[in-house]
Amino acid sequence: MGTLYYTLELFPKVVKYKLSMLGLIKPLIPDNLTFSVTNMCQSHCKTCDVWKLYKEKPKLREKELKVKEIENIFKSIGHVYFFNISGGEPFLRNDLPEIVDLACKYLTPRVIHTPTNAIATEIVLRQTKKILEIMKKNNCKTVFTIKPSFDGIEEQHDEIRGVKGNFKNLMKTYNGLKKLQKDYPNLDVGLGTVISRFNFDQIKEIIEYSKKLKPDSYINEIAEQRSELFTLDKPITPIPEQYEKAIGFFSKEIRKDIKKKKSLVRVTQAFRLVYYDLVVRIIKEKRQVIPCYAGIASAHINAFGDVWACCVLGYDKPMGNLHDFNYDFKKLWHSKQANEVRRFIKQKKCYCPLANISYTNMLCNPRYMLKVIKNILF
């Protein structure tokens, strides 16, 4: 039953999420929190235009939340279950270890997760070690997961990510992170692939290559047209048939060794198997296949203090800015504007295959949770 522990711990919240969806109680503080700590990024990805923001408007960088502001925000939030750090490239913030320290202190998450483009190897390894030392010193038992981006092999990866030599640095960063695991058992090192129109036909080869690297977990997400990434007008998402074929390889590999994985990874992989099938339905049917709890069970804070229900709606449907609420998350979370965004989502005026919130949506759906539990047990 240990493999079910992480899932069962969240079940008591599900009833309250449903009551919130019905408008019978105020939304709880979300258990799934994402914080985009910066928009700085050295990558020039075909699937993301975040890197263009400061190039076009360099003074915007000065408006990113400062550590003291972040501390006040975290204080007002309290406990969350998952804390996802996002970017840009998170490790380009020199104060990232301080931010993680504040998260451990005030948010007390079970899991802290961050991706990286893995370009600046020395910076990523130095920052990671500093974070892990802080966690060790404070006796923080939180799992810290890092997911370097892996979108292709050799030149293909460099072409998609827009930086020559990226793949070489990816391998150096990955191997360096794996070495750190010897001294820090709470470090989980994975890999993540964005399936797009630029690599869907090479997925089998990418998976085979990843197996040789032996990551703790290997996941993928579909390239999305998101407000957050400034990609709403970019044709980056593969057509359903392309994605369905690519995802078939992932599902097959997960099923091969899911029982060998440690508890948290096993639960995550079980969710992933169900999620992959769900994504196919969403992009084929172009609708919310199951009710979405974004803005109830999950929230996203961007680098400037905007609060979103999710990063897909992002700048188009913000719930408010924390500067205007004196950094009090609860006040913003229960504001009129926040409720209007929830109403928009509840009325199914949007749909997306965003992995982060899809986990929670499945958790709140009995039929889909039975599928997840079946994957964990059998």
PDB file of N, CA, C and O in Angstrom, residues 34-84:
ATOM      1  N   THR A  34       2.320  26.439  -8.927  1.00  0.00           N
ATOM      2  CA  THR A  34       3.455  26.666  -9.832  1.00  0.00           C
ATOM      3  C   THR A  34       3.890  28.117  -9.726  1.00  0.00           C
ATOM      4  O   THR A  34       3.056  29.020  -9.665  1.00  0.00           O
ATOM      5  N   PHE A  35       5.191  28.327  -9.688  1.00  0.00           N
ATOM      6  CA  PHE A  35       5.743  29.676  -9.617  1.00  0.00           C
ATOM      7  C   PHE A  35       6.801  29.835 -10.697  1.00  0.00           C
ATOM      8  O   PHE A  35       7.840  29.179 -10.664  1.00  0.00           O
ATOM      9  N   SER A  36       6.517  30.669 -11.684  1.00  0.00           N
ATOM     10  CA  SER A  36       7.517  30.990 -12.701  1.00  0.00           C
ATOM     11  C   SER A  36       8.436  32.059 -12.126  1.00  0.00           C
ATOM     12  O   SER A  36       8.065  33.235 -12.078  1.00  0.00           O
ATOM     13  N   VAL A  37       9.605  31.661 -11.698  1.00  0.00           N
ATOM     14  CA  VAL A  37      10.473  32.574 -10.949  1.00  0.00           C
ATOM     15  C   VAL A  37      11.138  33.630 -11.830  1.00  0.00           C
ATOM     16  O   VAL A  37      11.570  34.674 -11.335  1.00  0.00           O
ATOM     17  N   THR A  38      11.234  33.358 -13.140  1.00  0.00           N
ATOM     18  CA  THR A  38      11.851  34.323 -14.051  1.00  0.00           C
ATOM     19  C   THR A  38      11.440  34.022 -15.486  1.00  0.00           C
ATOM     20  O   THR A  38      11.020  32.900 -15.808  1.00  0.00           O
ATOM     21  N   ASN A  39      11.564  35.026 -16.344  1.00  0.00           N
ATOM     22  CA  ASN A  39      11.369  34.828 -17.783  1.00  0.00           C
ATOM     23  C   ASN A  39      12.713  34.805 -18.521  1.00  0.00           C
ATOM     24  O   ASN A  39      12.736  34.696 -19.747  1.00  0.00           O
ATOM     25  N   MET A  40      13.805  34.931 -17.792  1.00  0.00           N
ATOM     26  CA  MET A  40      15.130  34.842 -18.413  1.00  0.00           C
ATOM     27  C   MET A  40      15.347  33.436 -18.963  1.00  0.00           C
ATOM     28  O   MET A  40      15.015  32.454 -18.299  1.00  0.00           O
ATOM     29  N   CYS A  41      15.909  33.341 -20.172  1.00  0.00           N
ATOM     30  CA  CYS A  41      16.170  32.034 -20.747  1.00  0.00           C
ATOM     31  C   CYS A  41      17.161  32.155 -21.895  1.00  0.00           C
ATOM     32  O   CYS A  41      17.060  33.057 -22.720  1.00  0.00           O
ATOM     33  N   GLN A  42      18.141  31.238 -21.922  1.00  0.00           N
ATOM     34  CA  GLN A  42      19.125  31.241 -23.003  1.00  0.00           C
ATOM     35  C   GLN A  42      18.644  30.455 -24.214  1.00  0.00           C
ATOM     36  O   GLN A  42      19.190  30.585 -25.304  1.00  0.00           O
ATOM     37  N   SER A  43      17.625  29.601 -24.033  1.00  0.00           N
ATOM     38  CA  SER A  43      17.107  28.811 -25.141  1.00  0.00           C
ATOM     39  C   SER A  43      16.278  29.679 -26.089  1.00  0.00           C
ATOM     40  O   SER A  43      15.649  30.654 -25.659  1.00  0.00           O
ATOM     41  N   HIS A  44      16.269  29.298 -27.355  1.00  0.00           N
ATOM     42  CA  HIS A  44      15.425  29.942 -28.354  1.00  0.00           C
ATOM     43  C   HIS A  44      14.547  28.871 -28.988  1.00  0.00           C
ATOM     44  O   HIS A  44      14.601  28.626 -30.197  1.00  0.00           O
ATOM     45  N   CYS A  45      13.752  28.228 -28.165  1.00  0.00           N
ATOM     46  CA  CYS A  45      13.001  27.046 -28.581  1.00  0.00           C
ATOM     47  C   CYS A  45      11.958  27.347 -29.651  1.00  0.00           C
ATOM     48  O   CYS A  45      11.316  28.400 -29.629  1.00  0.00           O
ATOM     49  N   LYS A  46      11.764  26.373 -30.526  1.00  0.00           N
ATOM     50  CA  LYS A  46      10.724  26.479 -31.542  1.00  0.00           C
ATOM     51  C   LYS A  46       9.338  26.395 -30.921  1.00  0.00           C
ATOM     52  O   LYS A  46       8.353  26.826 -31.529  1.00  0.00           O
ATOM     53  N   THR A  47       9.253  25.831 -29.715  1.00  0.00           N
ATOM     54  CA  THR A  47       7.964  25.623 -29.065  1.00  0.00           C
ATOM     55  C   THR A  47       7.669  26.639 -27.957  1.00  0.00           C
ATOM     56  O   THR A  47       6.686  26.502 -27.241  1.00  0.00           O
ATOM     57  N   CYS A  48       8.525  27.654 -27.820  1.00  0.00           N
ATOM     58  CA  CYS A  48       8.354  28.630 -26.736  1.00  0.00           C
ATOM     59  C   CYS A  48       9.027  29.947 -27.100  1.00  0.00           C
ATOM     60  O   CYS A  48      10.172  29.968 -27.552  1.00  0.00           O
ATOM     61  N   ASP A  49       8.304  31.054 -26.873  1.00  0.00           N
ATOM     62  CA  ASP A  49       8.854  32.385 -27.171  1.00  0.00           C
ATOM     63  C   ASP A  49       9.061  33.241 -25.924  1.00  0.00           C
ATOM     64  O   ASP A  49       9.170  34.464 -26.012  1.00  0.00           O
ATOM     65  N   VAL A  50       9.140  32.587 -24.753  1.00  0.00           N
ATOM     66  CA  VAL A  50       9.379  33.340 -23.519  1.00  0.00           C
ATOM     67  C   VAL A  50      10.673  34.147 -23.607  1.00  0.00           C
ATOM     68  O   VAL A  50      10.755  35.277 -23.107  1.00  0.00           O
ATOM     69  N   TRP A  51      11.668  33.577 -24.244  1.00  0.00           N
ATOM     70  CA  TRP A  51      12.986  34.221 -24.336  1.00  0.00           C
ATOM     71  C   TRP A  51      12.935  35.585 -25.034  1.00  0.00           C
ATOM     72  O   TRP A  51      13.816  36.421 -24.838  1.00  0.00           O
ATOM     73  N   LYS A  52      11.918  35.815 -25.848  1.00  0.00           N
ATOM     74  CA  LYS A  52      11.816  37.077 -26.592  1.00  0.00           C
ATOM     75  C   LYS A  52      11.376  38.255 -25.719  1.00  0.00           C
ATOM     76  O   LYS A  52      11.601  39.407 -26.068  1.00  0.00           O
ATOM     77  N   LEU A  53      10.736  37.957 -24.577  1.00  0.00           N
ATOM     78  CA  LEU A  53      10.117  39.000 -23.772  1.00  0.00           C
ATOM     79  C   LEU A  53      11.111  40.066 -23.333  1.00  0.00           C
ATOM     80  O   LEU A  53      10.894  41.267 -23.534  1.00  0.00           O
ATOM     81  N   TYR A  54      12.228  39.666 -22.730  1.00  0.00           N
ATOM     82  CA  TYR A  54      13.186  40.645 -22.224  1.00  0.00           C
ATOM     83  C   TYR A  54      14.059  41.210 -23.338  1.00  0.00           C
ATOM     84  O   TYR A  54      14.647  42.277 -23.184  1.00  0.00           O
ATOM     85  N   LYS A  55      14.130  40.498 -24.441  1.00  0.00           N
ATOM     86  CA  LYS A  55      14.842  41.026 -25.593  1.00  0.00           C
ATOM     87  C   LYS A  55      14.096  42.230 -26.150  1.00  0.00           C
ATOM     88  O   LYS A  55      14.685  43.239 -26.535  1.00  0.00           O
ATOM     89  N   GLU A  56      12.766  42.127 -26.171  1.00  0.00           N
ATOM     90  CA  GLU A  56      11.931  43.204 -26.700  1.00  0.00           C
ATOM     91  C   GLU A  56      11.655  44.281 -25.648  1.00  0.00           C
ATOM     92  O   GLU A  56      11.519  45.458 -25.984  1.00  0.00           O
ATOM     93  N   LYS A  57      11.560  43.864 -24.371  1.00  0.00           N
ATOM     94  CA  LYS A  57      11.269  44.803 -23.287  1.00  0.00           C
ATOM     95  C   LYS A  57      12.212  44.541 -22.110  1.00  0.00           C
ATOM     96  O   LYS A  57      11.808  43.990 -21.082  1.00  0.00           O
ATOM     97  N   PRO A  58      13.480  44.915 -22.226  1.00  0.00           N
ATOM     98  CA  PRO A  58      14.493  44.582 -21.206  1.00  0.00           C
ATOM     99  C   PRO A  58      14.183  45.117 -19.807  1.00  0.00           C
ATOM    100  O   PRO A  58      14.576  44.511 -18.814  1.00  0.00           O
ATOM    101  N   LYS A  59      13.485  46.244 -19.706  1.00  0.00           N
ATOM    102  CA  LYS A  59      13.198  46.828 -18.392  1.00  0.00           C
ATOM    103  C   LYS A  59      12.192  46.011 -17.590  1.00  0.00           C
ATOM    104  O   LYS A  59      12.074  46.179 -16.369  1.00  0.00           O
ATOM    105  N   LEU A  60      11.459  45.128 -18.263  1.00  0.00           N
ATOM    106  CA  LEU A  60      10.488  44.290 -17.563  1.00  0.00           C
ATOM    107  C   LEU A  60      11.154  43.387 -16.529  1.00  0.00           C
ATOM    108  O   LEU A  60      10.552  43.024 -15.523  1.00  0.00           O
ATOM    109  N   ARG A  61      12.394  43.037 -16.777  1.00  0.00           N
ATOM    110  CA  ARG A  61      13.114  42.144 -15.863  1.00  0.00           C
ATOM    111  C   ARG A  61      13.189  42.735 -14.447  1.00  0.00           C
ATOM    112  O   ARG A  61      13.172  41.995 -13.459  1.00  0.00           O
ATOM    113  N   GLU A  62      13.238  44.061 -14.365  1.00  0.00           N
ATOM    114  CA  GLU A  62      13.327  44.729 -13.063  1.00  0.00           C
ATOM    115  C   GLU A  62      12.058  44.529 -12.238  1.00  0.00           C
ATOM    116  O   GLU A  62      12.060  44.729 -11.025  1.00  0.00           O
ATOM    117  N   LYS A  63      10.965  44.136 -12.893  1.00  0.00           N
ATOM    118  CA  LYS A  63       9.683  43.991 -12.195  1.00  0.00           C
ATOM    119  C   LYS A  63       9.451  42.586 -11.646  1.00  0.00           C
ATOM    120  O   LYS A  63       8.411  42.319 -11.050  1.00  0.00           O
ATOM    121  N   GLU A  64      10.419  41.696 -11.835  1.00  0.00           N
ATOM    122  CA  GLU A  64      10.256  40.358 -11.268  1.00  0.00           C
ATOM    123  C   GLU A  64      10.207  40.433  -9.745  1.00  0.00           C
ATOM    124  O   GLU A  64      10.866  41.272  -9.121  1.00  0.00           O
ATOM    125  N   LEU A  65       9.420  39.565  -9.151  1.00  0.00           N
ATOM    126  CA  LEU A  65       9.252  39.562  -7.698  1.00  0.00           C
ATOM    127  C   LEU A  65      10.591  39.412  -6.976  1.00  0.00           C
ATOM    128  O   LEU A  65      11.427  38.595  -7.360  1.00  0.00           O
ATOM    129  N   LYS A  66      10.768  40.211  -5.935  1.00  0.00           N
ATOM    130  CA  LYS A  66      11.975  40.127  -5.105  1.00  0.00           C
ATOM    131  C   LYS A  66      11.755  39.108  -3.982  1.00  0.00           C
ATOM    132  O   LYS A  66      10.626  38.736  -3.657  1.00  0.00           O
ATOM    133  N   VAL A  67      12.849  38.695  -3.360  1.00  0.00           N
ATOM    134  CA  VAL A  67      12.792  37.642  -2.343  1.00  0.00           C
ATOM    135  C   VAL A  67      11.854  38.011  -1.194  1.00  0.00           C
ATOM    136  O   VAL A  67      11.074  37.176  -0.725  1.00  0.00           O
ATOM    137  N   LYS A  68      11.902  39.243  -0.741  1.00  0.00           N
ATOM    138  CA  LYS A  68      11.038  39.653   0.365  1.00  0.00           C
ATOM    139  C   LYS A  68       9.571  39.588  -0.029  1.00  0.00           C
ATOM    140  O   LYS A  68       8.714  39.171   0.777  1.00  0.00           O
ATOM    141  N   GLU A  69       9.275  39.968  -1.248  1.00  0.00           N
ATOM    142  CA  GLU A  69       7.890  39.876  -1.737  1.00  0.00           C
ATOM    143  C   GLU A  69       7.455  38.415  -1.814  1.00  0.00           C
ATOM    144  O   GLU A  69       6.324  38.073  -1.431  1.00  0.00           O
ATOM    145  N   ILE A  70       8.352  37.573  -2.282  1.00  0.00           N
ATOM    146  CA  ILE A  70       8.059  36.148  -2.387  1.00  0.00           C
ATOM    147  C   ILE A  70       7.799  35.554  -1.000  1.00  0.00           C
ATOM    148  O   ILE A  70       6.885  34.746  -0.805  1.00  0.00           O
ATOM    149  N   GLU A  71       8.594  35.973  -0.014  1.00  0.00           N
ATOM    150  CA  GLU A  71       8.396  35.473   1.352  1.00  0.00           C
ATOM    151  C   GLU A  71       7.009  35.839   1.868  1.00  0.00           C
ATOM    152  O   GLU A  71       6.311  35.004   2.456  1.00  0.00           O
ATOM    153  N   ASN A  72       6.584  37.071   1.639  1.00  0.00           N
ATOM    154  CA  ASN A  72       5.259  37.491   2.091  1.00  0.00           C
ATOM    155  C   ASN A  72       4.150  36.704   1.404  1.00  0.00           C
ATOM    156  O   ASN A  72       3.136  36.351   2.028  1.00  0.00           O
ATOM    157  N   ILE A  73       4.349  36.411   0.130  1.00  0.00           N
ATOM    158  CA  ILE A  73       3.358  35.632  -0.613  1.00  0.00           C
ATOM    159  C   ILE A  73       3.274  34.215  -0.059  1.00  0.00           C
ATOM    160  O   ILE A  73       2.183  33.704   0.215  1.00  0.00           O
ATOM    161  N   PHE A  74       4.420  33.577   0.135  1.00  0.00           N
ATOM    162  CA  PHE A  74       4.439  32.208   0.648  1.00  0.00           C
ATOM    163  C   PHE A  74       3.829  32.135   2.053  1.00  0.00           C
ATOM    164  O   PHE A  74       3.138  31.173   2.384  1.00  0.00           O
ATOM    165  N   LYS A  75       4.106  33.141   2.867  1.00  0.00           N
ATOM    166  CA  LYS A  75       3.517  33.180   4.209  1.00  0.00           C
ATOM    167  C   LYS A  75       1.996  33.154   4.129  1.00  0.00           C
ATOM    168  O   LYS A  75       1.322  32.523   4.945  1.00  0.00           O
ATOM    169  N   SER A  76       1.451  33.886   3.166  1.00  0.00           N
ATOM    170  CA  SER A  76      -0.007  34.004   3.054  1.00  0.00           C
ATOM    171  C   SER A  76      -0.658  32.763   2.447  1.00  0.00           C
ATOM    172  O   SER A  76      -1.871  32.595   2.528  1.00  0.00           O
ATOM    173  N   ILE A  77       0.146  31.893   1.856  1.00  0.00           N
ATOM    174  CA  ILE A  77      -0.394  30.688   1.224  1.00  0.00           C
ATOM    175  C   ILE A  77      -0.461  29.524   2.198  1.00  0.00           C
ATOM    176  O   ILE A  77      -1.486  28.870   2.355  1.00  0.00           O
ATOM    177  N   GLY A  78       0.632  29.245   2.878  1.00  0.00           N
ATOM    178  CA  GLY A  78       0.674  28.089   3.770  1.00  0.00           C
ATOM    179  C   GLY A  78       0.951  26.802   3.000  1.00  0.00           C
ATOM    180  O   GLY A  78       1.486  26.826   1.896  1.00  0.00           O
ATOM    181  N   HIS A  79       0.549  25.684   3.566  1.00  0.00           N
ATOM    182  CA  HIS A  79       0.917  24.374   3.033  1.00  0.00           C
ATOM    183  C   HIS A  79       0.336  24.102   1.652  1.00  0.00           C
ATOM    184  O   HIS A  79      -0.836  24.360   1.400  1.00  0.00           O
ATOM    185  N   VAL A  80       1.183  23.560   0.758  1.00  0.00           N
ATOM    186  CA  VAL A  80       0.733  23.007  -0.521  1.00  0.00           C
ATOM    187  C   VAL A  80       1.349  21.613  -0.654  1.00  0.00           C
ATOM    188  O   VAL A  80       2.267  21.258   0.086  1.00  0.00           O
ATOM    189  N   TYR A  81       0.861  20.845  -1.585  1.00  0.00           N
ATOM    190  CA  TYR A  81       1.380  19.486  -1.767  1.00  0.00           C
ATOM    191  C   TYR A  81       2.510  19.456  -2.792  1.00  0.00           C
ATOM    192  O   TYR A  81       3.611  18.984  -2.523  1.00  0.00           O
ATOM    193  N   PHE A  82       2.230  19.980  -3.987  1.00  0.00           N
ATOM    194  CA  PHE A  82       3.236  20.074  -5.044  1.00  0.00           C
ATOM    195  C   PHE A  82       3.623  21.529  -5.257  1.00  0.00           C
ATOM    196  O   PHE A  82       2.762  22.390  -5.421  1.00  0.00           O
ATOM    197  N   PHE A  83       4.916  21.793  -5.295  1.00  0.00           N
ATOM    198  CA  PHE A  83       5.409  23.128  -5.630  1.00  0.00           C
ATOM    199  C   PHE A  83       6.268  23.002  -6.880  1.00  0.00           C
ATOM    200  O   PHE A  83       7.341  22.410  -6.859  1.00  0.00           O
ATOM    201  N   ASN A  84       5.766  23.536  -7.966  1.00  0.00           N
ATOM    202  CA  ASN A  84       6.457  23.458  -9.245  1.00  0.00           C
ATOM    203  C   ASN A  84       7.130  24.789  -9.550  1.00  0.00           C
ATOM    204  O   ASN A  84       6.472  25.826  -9.574  1.00  0.00           O
TER     205      ASN A  84
END
